[in-house]
Amino acid sequence: MTDLQDVGAFVAVAQHGGFREAARKTGSSPSQLSEAVRRLEAGLGVRLLHRTTRSVAATDAGQRLLEQLTPALDAVATALDVVNGFRDRPAGRLRLNVPASASKLVLPRILPPFHQAYPDITVEVIVDDSFVDLLRSGCDAGIRYGERMEQDMVATPIGPRQQRFALAASPTYLERHGTPKKPQDLLQHTCLRGRFSSGAMPPWEFEYKGKQVLIEPNGPLIVNLGAAADLKVDVAVAGGGLVYLFEDWLQPYFERGELVPVLERCWPAFPGPLLYYPGRRYLPAPLRAFVDFIQAMRW
């Protein structure tokens, strides 16, 4: 019978797109994973992975095998996790896929008390602002906003129930260029913009005189939203232009006087983030503990 460890090695390499990344995720070495995949291919008599010096990709046979193995291995992991119910406290690994905003504004308040309550659970956080397939990424749960939720998922609020986008500039910038009085004035100002990994560059949204106003501002800087948002803030602090970002992200700069709120009466509010995970009957013990923990928290 094929060694299940070899099967697991193949799945890890195929899911992570290479031996080095799979080794980093699994705690193995690239050479160990490579040898395990070779044994599996030899035993099955078919090539499962295309290997080049730069990349690794599943063959047609490998892709078909991966599709069949993923739910089966999930079932094995779920069965093994049942023994967690016989422990004094749950243990294991919890993998979360979250956007940069959640890693900065939500998780820092949750993780310290969660680790104190569950010291045997290791939380691995993957920061990714793109849309991901949780199951294929190997994550147990994710954090996203409602409009970017995967179908057939269970969702529960995590973090603040309501948030706002804020507009800000440094005192120096406002002294030189004046303070905008209405959203349309931003078209005459230097604005620091952001772009999603998909390439989309969202407009700046405001609520003005009871109506939604969308502004497509201009400016000398465009950064990746999430990954480089702090660069945008730093440039704004240095007097380089206006920045539009989560209010909670900018709040420390307001408190220190490095940035000044602009058009505050027009800032739009929106529902806070959600923790989402596959809607299966049995949840792994680490995920169950995390869900129960955040549902008991008060924000």
XYZ file of C-alpha atoms in Angstrom:
299
model
C 0.000 0.000 0.000
C 1.259 3.475 -0.865
C 2.790 5.256 2.131
C 0.437 7.984 3.326
C 3.433 10.177 4.166
C 4.436 10.106 0.503
C 0.886 11.024 -0.442
C 0.964 13.898 2.020
C 4.274 15.095 0.579
C 2.803 15.184 -2.936
C -0.258 17.123 -1.762
C 1.902 19.672 0.071
C 4.165 20.262 -2.934
C 1.244 20.502 -5.369
C -0.721 22.886 -3.159
C 2.221 25.179 -2.426
C 3.677 25.148 -5.930
C 7.171 23.987 -5.058
C 9.390 21.909 -2.814
C 10.919 24.812 -0.887
C 7.620 26.423 0.052
C 6.080 23.040 0.914
C 9.104 22.228 3.078
C 8.754 25.544 4.896
C 5.074 24.902 5.556
C 5.465 21.274 6.655
C 8.741 21.450 8.552
C 10.403 18.951 6.194
C 13.351 19.456 3.866
C 13.012 19.887 0.066
C 15.108 16.763 -0.485
C 12.841 14.671 1.780
C 9.736 15.857 -0.068
C 11.369 15.268 -3.451
C 12.297 11.706 -2.534
C 8.786 11.034 -1.212
C 7.204 12.261 -4.461
C 9.624 10.114 -6.494
C 8.605 7.025 -4.490
C 4.933 7.807 -5.026
C 5.393 8.315 -8.779
C 7.403 5.100 -9.025
C 4.777 3.152 -7.122
C 1.928 4.494 -9.260
C 3.873 4.318 -12.509
C 2.883 7.818 -13.620
C 4.411 11.292 -13.401
C 2.489 13.540 -11.028
C 4.529 16.762 -11.172
C 6.167 18.783 -13.912
C 9.489 20.037 -12.524
C 11.587 22.888 -13.890
C 14.381 24.899 -12.303
C 11.880 27.661 -11.522
C 8.544 26.017 -10.821
C 6.614 22.868 -10.034
C 3.128 22.144 -11.361
C 0.833 19.125 -11.285
C 0.431 17.058 -14.427
C -3.077 16.152 -15.567
C -2.790 12.914 -13.597
C -1.412 14.787 -10.599
C -4.213 17.344 -10.704
C -6.865 14.621 -10.855
C -5.201 12.806 -7.943
C -4.988 16.037 -5.931
C -8.704 16.703 -6.444
C -9.548 13.243 -5.124
C -7.056 13.293 -2.260
C -7.843 16.699 -0.750
C -11.283 15.833 0.712
C -10.030 12.381 1.744
C -7.063 13.812 3.660
C -9.341 16.428 5.213
C -11.521 13.564 6.451
C -8.482 11.785 7.902
C -7.380 14.987 9.671
C -10.895 15.432 11.046
C -10.963 11.846 12.307
C -7.595 12.226 14.032
C -8.705 15.508 15.567
C -11.515 13.703 17.396
C -9.015 12.679 20.067
C -8.658 16.362 20.939
C -11.959 16.016 22.722
C -10.280 13.737 25.273
C -7.611 16.294 26.188
C -7.840 18.738 29.072
C -7.511 21.556 26.529
C -7.447 21.554 22.703
C -4.147 21.512 20.849
C -2.933 21.727 17.276
C -2.453 24.259 14.527
C -4.934 26.859 13.278
C -4.173 28.432 9.891
C -5.876 31.751 9.121
C -5.870 33.630 5.818
C -6.471 37.326 6.498
C -6.126 40.711 4.780
C -3.536 43.182 6.004
C -6.216 45.300 7.660
C -7.244 42.365 9.881
C -3.646 41.535 10.781
C -3.143 45.140 11.887
C -6.517 46.127 13.353
C -8.256 42.921 14.508
C -5.885 40.100 15.416
C -3.548 42.033 17.777
C -6.392 42.375 20.271
C -7.533 38.746 19.901
C -4.369 36.660 19.780
C -2.719 37.482 23.146
C -5.753 36.488 25.268
C -6.475 33.538 22.946
C -2.928 32.201 23.393
C -3.265 32.659 27.126
C -6.487 30.649 27.143
C -5.227 28.003 24.687
C -1.425 27.732 24.974
C -1.321 24.424 23.075
C -2.821 25.904 19.902
C -0.407 27.396 17.368
C -1.959 30.069 15.141
C -0.388 30.497 11.712
C -1.460 33.713 9.975
C -1.134 34.119 6.203
C -1.623 37.759 5.186
C -3.162 37.891 1.722
C -5.444 40.614 0.361
C -6.456 38.621 -2.712
C -9.449 36.300 -2.949
C -8.454 32.746 -1.980
C -9.981 29.283 -1.944
C -9.662 28.268 1.701
C -9.629 24.541 1.124
C -7.066 24.608 -1.675
C -4.858 27.029 0.271
C -4.783 24.631 3.214
C -6.247 27.196 5.617
C -8.837 26.429 8.267
C -10.554 29.818 8.193
C -10.248 33.296 6.767
C -11.197 36.864 7.525
C -12.847 38.955 4.830
C -15.580 41.515 4.389
C -19.044 40.413 3.325
C -18.819 41.391 -0.320
C -15.766 39.146 -0.810
C -17.083 36.038 0.941
C -16.841 32.599 -0.594
C -20.077 30.687 -1.098
C -21.136 27.806 1.166
C -19.244 29.233 4.124
C -20.262 29.820 7.719
C -19.490 33.372 8.855
C -19.377 35.075 12.234
C -18.412 38.679 13.082
C -14.882 39.230 14.273
C -13.553 42.562 15.469
C -15.481 45.845 15.420
C -19.053 45.544 14.192
C -18.753 48.797 12.253
C -15.790 50.624 10.742
C -15.193 53.816 8.799
C -12.854 54.942 6.083
C -11.051 58.137 7.010
C -9.369 60.917 5.046
C -6.334 62.659 6.473
C -3.376 64.894 5.726
C -0.482 66.358 7.668
C -0.761 69.889 9.158
C 2.092 70.918 6.842
C 0.228 69.794 3.725
C -2.964 71.599 4.756
C -1.064 74.801 5.525
C 0.450 74.765 2.025
C -2.567 73.630 0.010
C -5.626 74.446 2.102
C -8.281 72.127 3.534
C -10.875 70.527 1.212
C -14.429 71.612 2.041
C -16.287 68.955 0.039
C -15.330 65.654 -1.619
C -15.170 67.207 -5.099
C -12.354 69.506 -3.909
C -10.078 66.457 -3.764
C -9.746 66.591 -7.548
C -7.560 69.668 -7.013
C -5.383 68.023 -4.356
C -2.499 65.554 -4.226
C -3.928 62.164 -3.252
C -2.090 58.971 -2.343
C -3.892 56.009 -3.871
C -3.966 52.220 -3.540
C -4.441 49.305 -5.914
C -5.702 45.778 -5.196
C -3.603 42.798 -6.265
C -6.232 42.193 -8.974
C -5.262 45.524 -10.542
C -8.444 47.328 -9.532
C -7.998 50.797 -8.062
C -11.062 51.577 -5.926
C -12.519 55.082 -5.872
C -12.725 57.070 -2.661
C -16.228 56.897 -1.257
C -17.922 59.637 0.799
C -21.368 60.527 2.107
C -22.174 64.150 1.267
C -25.544 65.834 1.758
C -27.283 62.477 2.080
C -25.795 61.028 -1.105
C -22.968 58.676 -1.917
C -20.126 60.432 -3.727
C -17.353 58.508 -5.494
C -14.124 60.344 -6.263
C -11.349 59.211 -8.607
C -8.507 61.385 -7.295
C -5.107 61.985 -8.849
C -1.705 61.793 -7.257
C 1.966 60.900 -7.669
C 1.873 57.649 -5.658
C 0.033 54.342 -6.061
C 0.765 51.457 -3.659
C -0.476 47.894 -3.203
C -3.406 48.013 -0.808
C -2.605 46.121 2.355
C 1.040 45.262 1.741
C 2.233 48.852 1.266
C -0.471 50.828 3.035
C 1.968 52.039 5.683
C 4.117 53.615 2.968
C 1.108 55.659 1.903
C 0.616 56.788 5.507
C 4.295 57.663 5.950
C 4.251 59.794 2.806
C 1.137 61.583 4.079
C 2.816 62.243 7.446
C 5.761 63.736 5.560
C 3.409 66.182 3.823
C 3.162 64.308 0.516
C -0.615 64.340 0.131
C -3.969 63.091 1.406
C -4.427 59.489 2.524
C -7.700 57.498 2.595
C -7.651 54.441 4.856
C -9.346 52.710 7.775
C -10.068 55.142 10.603
C -8.596 52.734 13.162
C -5.406 52.506 11.084
C -4.990 56.294 11.142
C -6.165 56.880 14.728
C -2.660 56.699 16.326
C -1.476 59.398 13.896
C -4.452 61.587 14.820
C -3.655 61.199 18.501
C -0.025 62.210 17.963
C -0.970 65.147 15.760
C 0.981 63.785 12.794
C -2.186 63.675 10.688
C -5.359 65.756 10.790
C -8.867 64.432 9.946
C -10.244 65.901 6.722
C -13.936 65.919 5.683
C -14.758 63.867 8.786
C -18.501 64.442 8.442
C -18.333 62.671 5.066
C -16.525 59.499 6.143
C -18.508 56.386 5.127
C -19.323 53.626 7.618
C -19.483 49.933 6.685
C -19.958 46.561 8.457
C -16.892 45.067 10.114
C -15.061 41.907 9.034
C -16.225 38.300 9.285
C -14.455 35.089 10.204
C -15.515 32.455 7.682
C -14.880 28.736 7.422
C -16.314 25.687 5.598
C -19.797 24.764 6.719
C -19.057 21.228 7.826
C -20.652 19.535 10.814
C -17.417 18.782 12.656
C -14.839 21.535 13.169
C -11.217 20.822 14.134
C -10.691 21.533 17.825
C -8.397 24.567 17.295
C -10.929 26.220 14.978
C -13.842 25.380 17.290
C -11.973 26.951 20.205
C -11.196 30.072 18.155
C -14.796 30.497 16.986
C -16.131 30.125 20.527
C -13.508 32.574 21.797
C -14.299 35.395 19.369
C -18.058 34.928 19.805
C -17.581 35.524 23.544
C -15.504 38.673 23.040
C -16.920 42.166 23.369
C -15.840 44.985 21.089
